[in-house]
């Protein structure tokens, strides 16, 4: 039951999540984004604190406060750089975003789930922004030799600086995730997806 205090922030589980569990959670997150993107909604501020996990292991997105809708301008907030620097795609610092912007953030979150830290760390937000735009992250296979090369390559693609070099859609990214994993992912729990009609916080579940 999300939105009523029974979910747990991903922040609580980042360090201890096993690789298989992390992949399953990312698959659910991508399923939720499939529903949102198909309806023209781009989240633009994906980060662990905006991802809740129910006691049944279901993932839900929250905080659509800066979401952009290609069909409903009420979901749009004007401005240039919108988001949280540690999870923002390079183009967001120029005020640009599309579905691939959300997928970049998914790559950051997966990296964090597998390592316990984000790929772009610095003492100041300005330095974080510079790294997001100019620096390639250390490949996962070099950070942790137990992480399969296919998973490392998957994250590298997700974190490409150029949107055109990333996965084209959440569906394509889910397919890439399943190919990268050595074992089949567990089925995504069936859940209802709700798309916000205004710039409020609404849960969005994968399924």
Short mmCIF file of C-alpha atoms in Angstrom, two decimals:
data_model
loop_
_atom_site.label_atom_id
_atom_site.label_comp_id
_atom_site.label_asym_id
_atom_site.label_seq_id
_atom_site.Cartn_x
_atom_site.Cartn_y
_atom_site.Cartn_z
CA UNK A 1 0.00 0.00 0.00
CA UNK A 2 2.01 2.93 -1.28
CA UNK A 3 1.54 6.53 -0.38
CA UNK A 4 0.34 5.59 3.09
CA UNK A 5 3.60 5.04 4.90
CA UNK A 6 3.91 1.27 4.41
CA UNK A 7 6.52 1.42 1.62
CA UNK A 8 10.25 1.50 2.19
CA UNK A 9 12.56 3.95 0.43
CA UNK A 10 15.18 2.39 -1.85
CA UNK A 11 17.73 4.30 0.26
CA UNK A 12 17.23 1.70 2.99
CA UNK A 13 18.06 -1.22 0.70
CA UNK A 14 20.77 0.09 -1.64
CA UNK A 15 23.83 -1.40 0.04
CA UNK A 16 22.45 -4.82 0.92
CA UNK A 17 20.50 -5.60 -2.27
CA UNK A 18 21.82 -8.72 -4.02
CA UNK A 19 22.46 -8.49 -7.75
CA UNK A 20 19.42 -10.57 -8.65
CA UNK A 21 17.16 -8.53 -6.40
CA UNK A 22 18.57 -5.31 -7.84
CA UNK A 23 17.87 -6.49 -11.40
CA UNK A 24 14.32 -7.49 -10.47
CA UNK A 25 13.67 -4.08 -8.92
CA UNK A 26 15.06 -2.31 -11.98
CA UNK A 27 12.80 -4.43 -14.18
CA UNK A 28 9.78 -3.30 -12.15
CA UNK A 29 10.94 0.32 -12.32
CA UNK A 30 11.21 0.06 -16.09
CA UNK A 31 7.75 -1.50 -16.26
CA UNK A 32 6.36 1.53 -14.43
CA UNK A 33 8.17 3.84 -16.84
CA UNK A 34 6.74 1.93 -19.79
CA UNK A 35 3.25 2.85 -18.61
CA UNK A 36 4.20 6.48 -17.97
CA UNK A 37 6.06 7.01 -21.23
CA UNK A 38 3.31 5.36 -23.28
CA UNK A 39 1.00 8.03 -21.84
CA UNK A 40 3.39 10.85 -22.62
CA UNK A 41 4.62 11.39 -19.05
CA UNK A 42 8.33 11.82 -18.32
CA UNK A 43 9.28 11.79 -14.63
CA UNK A 44 12.54 13.83 -14.87
CA UNK A 45 13.54 13.34 -11.23
CA UNK A 46 14.02 9.61 -10.70
CA UNK A 47 16.09 8.82 -7.60
CA UNK A 48 15.96 6.29 -4.75
CA UNK A 49 13.85 8.51 -2.49
CA UNK A 50 11.15 8.61 -5.21
CA UNK A 51 10.97 4.83 -5.44
CA UNK A 52 8.98 2.90 -2.86
CA UNK A 53 8.85 -0.84 -2.32
CA UNK A 54 5.83 -2.43 -0.68
CA UNK A 55 5.97 -5.29 1.79
CA UNK A 56 5.03 -7.54 -1.16
CA UNK A 57 8.07 -6.38 -3.09
CA UNK A 58 6.17 -4.20 -5.57
CA UNK A 59 7.86 -1.06 -6.84
CA UNK A 60 6.06 2.27 -7.20
CA UNK A 61 7.18 5.70 -8.42
CA UNK A 62 6.26 8.80 -6.47
CA UNK A 63 6.78 12.57 -6.69
CA UNK A 64 5.69 13.60 -10.17
CA UNK A 65 6.05 17.24 -9.12
CA UNK A 66 8.38 18.14 -12.01
CA UNK A 67 7.06 15.60 -14.48
CA UNK A 68 6.72 16.66 -18.10
CA UNK A 69 3.77 15.64 -20.21
CA UNK A 70 3.87 15.74 -23.98
CA UNK A 71 0.10 16.14 -23.97
CA UNK A 72 -0.72 17.97 -20.72
CA UNK A 73 1.24 21.13 -20.06
CA UNK A 74 -0.08 21.25 -16.47
CA UNK A 75 2.59 18.69 -15.63
CA UNK A 76 5.35 20.93 -16.87
CA UNK A 77 7.41 23.24 -14.69
CA UNK A 78 9.37 25.92 -16.50
CA UNK A 79 13.09 26.28 -15.87
CA UNK A 80 16.45 25.13 -17.11
CA UNK A 81 18.14 22.38 -15.10
CA UNK A 82 15.40 20.34 -13.40
CA UNK A 83 16.16 17.30 -11.27
CA UNK A 84 18.67 15.98 -8.75
CA UNK A 85 22.27 16.37 -10.04
CA UNK A 86 23.50 12.91 -8.98
CA UNK A 87 20.76 11.31 -11.12
CA UNK A 88 20.39 13.86 -13.93
CA UNK A 89 21.23 13.10 -17.55
CA UNK A 90 23.70 15.47 -19.24
CA UNK A 91 21.02 17.04 -21.44
CA UNK A 92 18.97 18.02 -18.39
CA UNK A 93 21.57 20.62 -17.50
CA UNK A 94 20.60 22.34 -20.77
CA UNK A 95 16.91 22.12 -19.90
CA UNK A 96 16.23 19.24 -22.30
CA UNK A 97 14.54 15.93 -21.52
CA UNK A 98 12.68 13.03 -23.06
CA UNK A 99 12.01 9.40 -22.17
CA UNK A 100 15.72 8.58 -22.49
CA UNK A 101 16.40 11.06 -19.69
CA UNK A 102 14.46 8.82 -17.29
CA UNK A 103 16.33 5.77 -18.58
CA UNK A 104 19.66 7.42 -17.80
CA UNK A 105 18.50 7.87 -14.20
CA UNK A 106 17.54 4.18 -14.10
CA UNK A 107 21.12 3.37 -15.10
CA UNK A 108 22.42 5.52 -12.23
CA UNK A 109 20.09 3.79 -9.77
CA UNK A 110 21.11 0.32 -10.97
CA UNK A 111 24.77 1.27 -10.63
CA UNK A 112 24.08 2.42 -7.08
CA UNK A 113 22.14 -0.72 -6.22
CA UNK A 114 25.03 -2.89 -7.35
CA UNK A 115 27.86 -0.91 -5.75
CA UNK A 116 26.38 1.08 -2.87
CA UNK A 117 27.36 4.44 -4.40
CA UNK A 118 26.50 6.63 -7.36
CA UNK A 119 28.93 6.77 -10.29
CA UNK A 120 29.39 10.55 -10.19
CA UNK A 121 30.46 11.75 -6.76
CA UNK A 122 32.08 15.06 -5.80
CA UNK A 123 32.28 17.57 -2.97
CA UNK A 124 30.10 20.19 -4.66
CA UNK A 125 27.04 20.11 -6.89
CA UNK A 126 28.96 22.00 -9.56
CA UNK A 127 31.58 19.26 -9.67
CA UNK A 128 28.85 16.61 -9.83
CA UNK A 129 27.31 18.42 -12.80
CA UNK A 130 30.67 18.59 -14.59
CA UNK A 131 31.20 14.86 -14.10
CA UNK A 132 27.71 14.05 -15.39
CA UNK A 133 28.41 16.01 -18.57
CA UNK A 134 32.09 15.29 -19.17
CA UNK A 135 33.21 12.14 -17.35
CA UNK A 136 32.52 8.49 -18.08
CA UNK A 137 31.86 6.38 -14.97
CA UNK A 138 34.14 3.56 -13.92
CA UNK A 139 32.72 0.38 -15.53
CA UNK A 140 30.94 -1.87 -13.06
CA UNK A 141 33.12 -4.80 -14.06
CA UNK A 142 36.14 -2.84 -12.85
CA UNK A 143 34.49 -1.67 -9.64
CA UNK A 144 33.34 -5.18 -8.69
CA UNK A 145 34.77 -8.18 -10.55
CA UNK A 146 31.78 -10.33 -9.49
CA UNK A 147 29.44 -8.27 -11.69
CA UNK A 148 29.03 -9.96 -15.10
CA UNK A 149 30.48 -8.13 -18.09
CA UNK A 150 27.06 -8.18 -19.77
CA UNK A 151 25.53 -6.30 -16.84
CA UNK A 152 28.42 -3.82 -16.87
CA UNK A 153 27.91 -3.25 -20.62
CA UNK A 154 24.16 -2.80 -20.04
CA UNK A 155 24.79 -0.02 -17.51
CA UNK A 156 27.43 1.59 -19.74
CA UNK A 157 24.84 1.85 -22.52
CA UNK A 158 22.25 3.29 -20.14
CA UNK A 159 24.75 5.94 -19.03
CA UNK A 160 25.80 7.05 -22.50
CA UNK A 161 26.26 10.82 -22.64
CA UNK A 162 24.36 11.06 -25.93
CA UNK A 163 20.66 10.13 -25.70
CA UNK A 164 20.86 8.50 -29.14
CA UNK A 165 23.34 5.96 -27.77
CA UNK A 166 21.11 4.84 -24.89
CA UNK A 167 18.21 2.42 -25.01
CA UNK A 168 15.47 3.90 -27.16
CA UNK A 169 12.64 3.07 -24.76
CA UNK A 170 11.84 1.50 -21.40
CA UNK A 171 10.69 -1.60 -23.29
CA UNK A 172 14.03 -1.88 -25.09
CA UNK A 173 15.86 -1.38 -21.82
CA UNK A 174 13.85 -4.15 -20.13
CA UNK A 175 14.75 -6.48 -22.97
CA UNK A 176 18.40 -5.50 -22.65
CA UNK A 177 18.30 -6.12 -18.91
CA UNK A 178 16.92 -9.61 -19.36
CA UNK A 179 19.60 -10.40 -21.94
CA UNK A 180 22.29 -9.12 -19.59
CA UNK A 181 21.16 -11.23 -16.65
CA UNK A 182 22.38 -14.80 -16.46
CA UNK A 183 19.14 -16.07 -14.91
CA UNK A 184 15.53 -15.20 -15.85
CA UNK A 185 14.07 -12.39 -13.78
CA UNK A 186 11.15 -13.20 -11.47
CA UNK A 187 7.73 -12.15 -12.82
CA UNK A 188 6.81 -8.53 -12.25
CA UNK A 189 3.94 -8.36 -9.70
CA UNK A 190 0.64 -7.35 -11.23
CA UNK A 191 -0.37 -3.88 -10.11
CA UNK A 192 -2.44 -0.91 -11.21
CA UNK A 193 -0.72 2.06 -12.79
CA UNK A 194 -1.99 5.55 -12.17
CA UNK A 195 -0.79 8.56 -14.16
CA UNK A 196 -1.12 11.92 -12.36
CA UNK A 197 -3.43 14.51 -13.88
CA UNK A 198 -1.59 17.37 -12.19
CA UNK A 199 1.87 18.06 -10.85
CA UNK A 200 1.26 16.25 -7.58
CA UNK A 201 2.77 13.19 -5.95
CA UNK A 202 1.00 10.07 -7.25
CA UNK A 203 2.15 6.46 -7.10
CA UNK A 204 2.92 4.68 -10.33
CA UNK A 205 3.40 0.95 -10.09
CA UNK A 206 5.12 -1.37 -12.50
CA UNK A 207 3.30 -4.41 -13.75
#
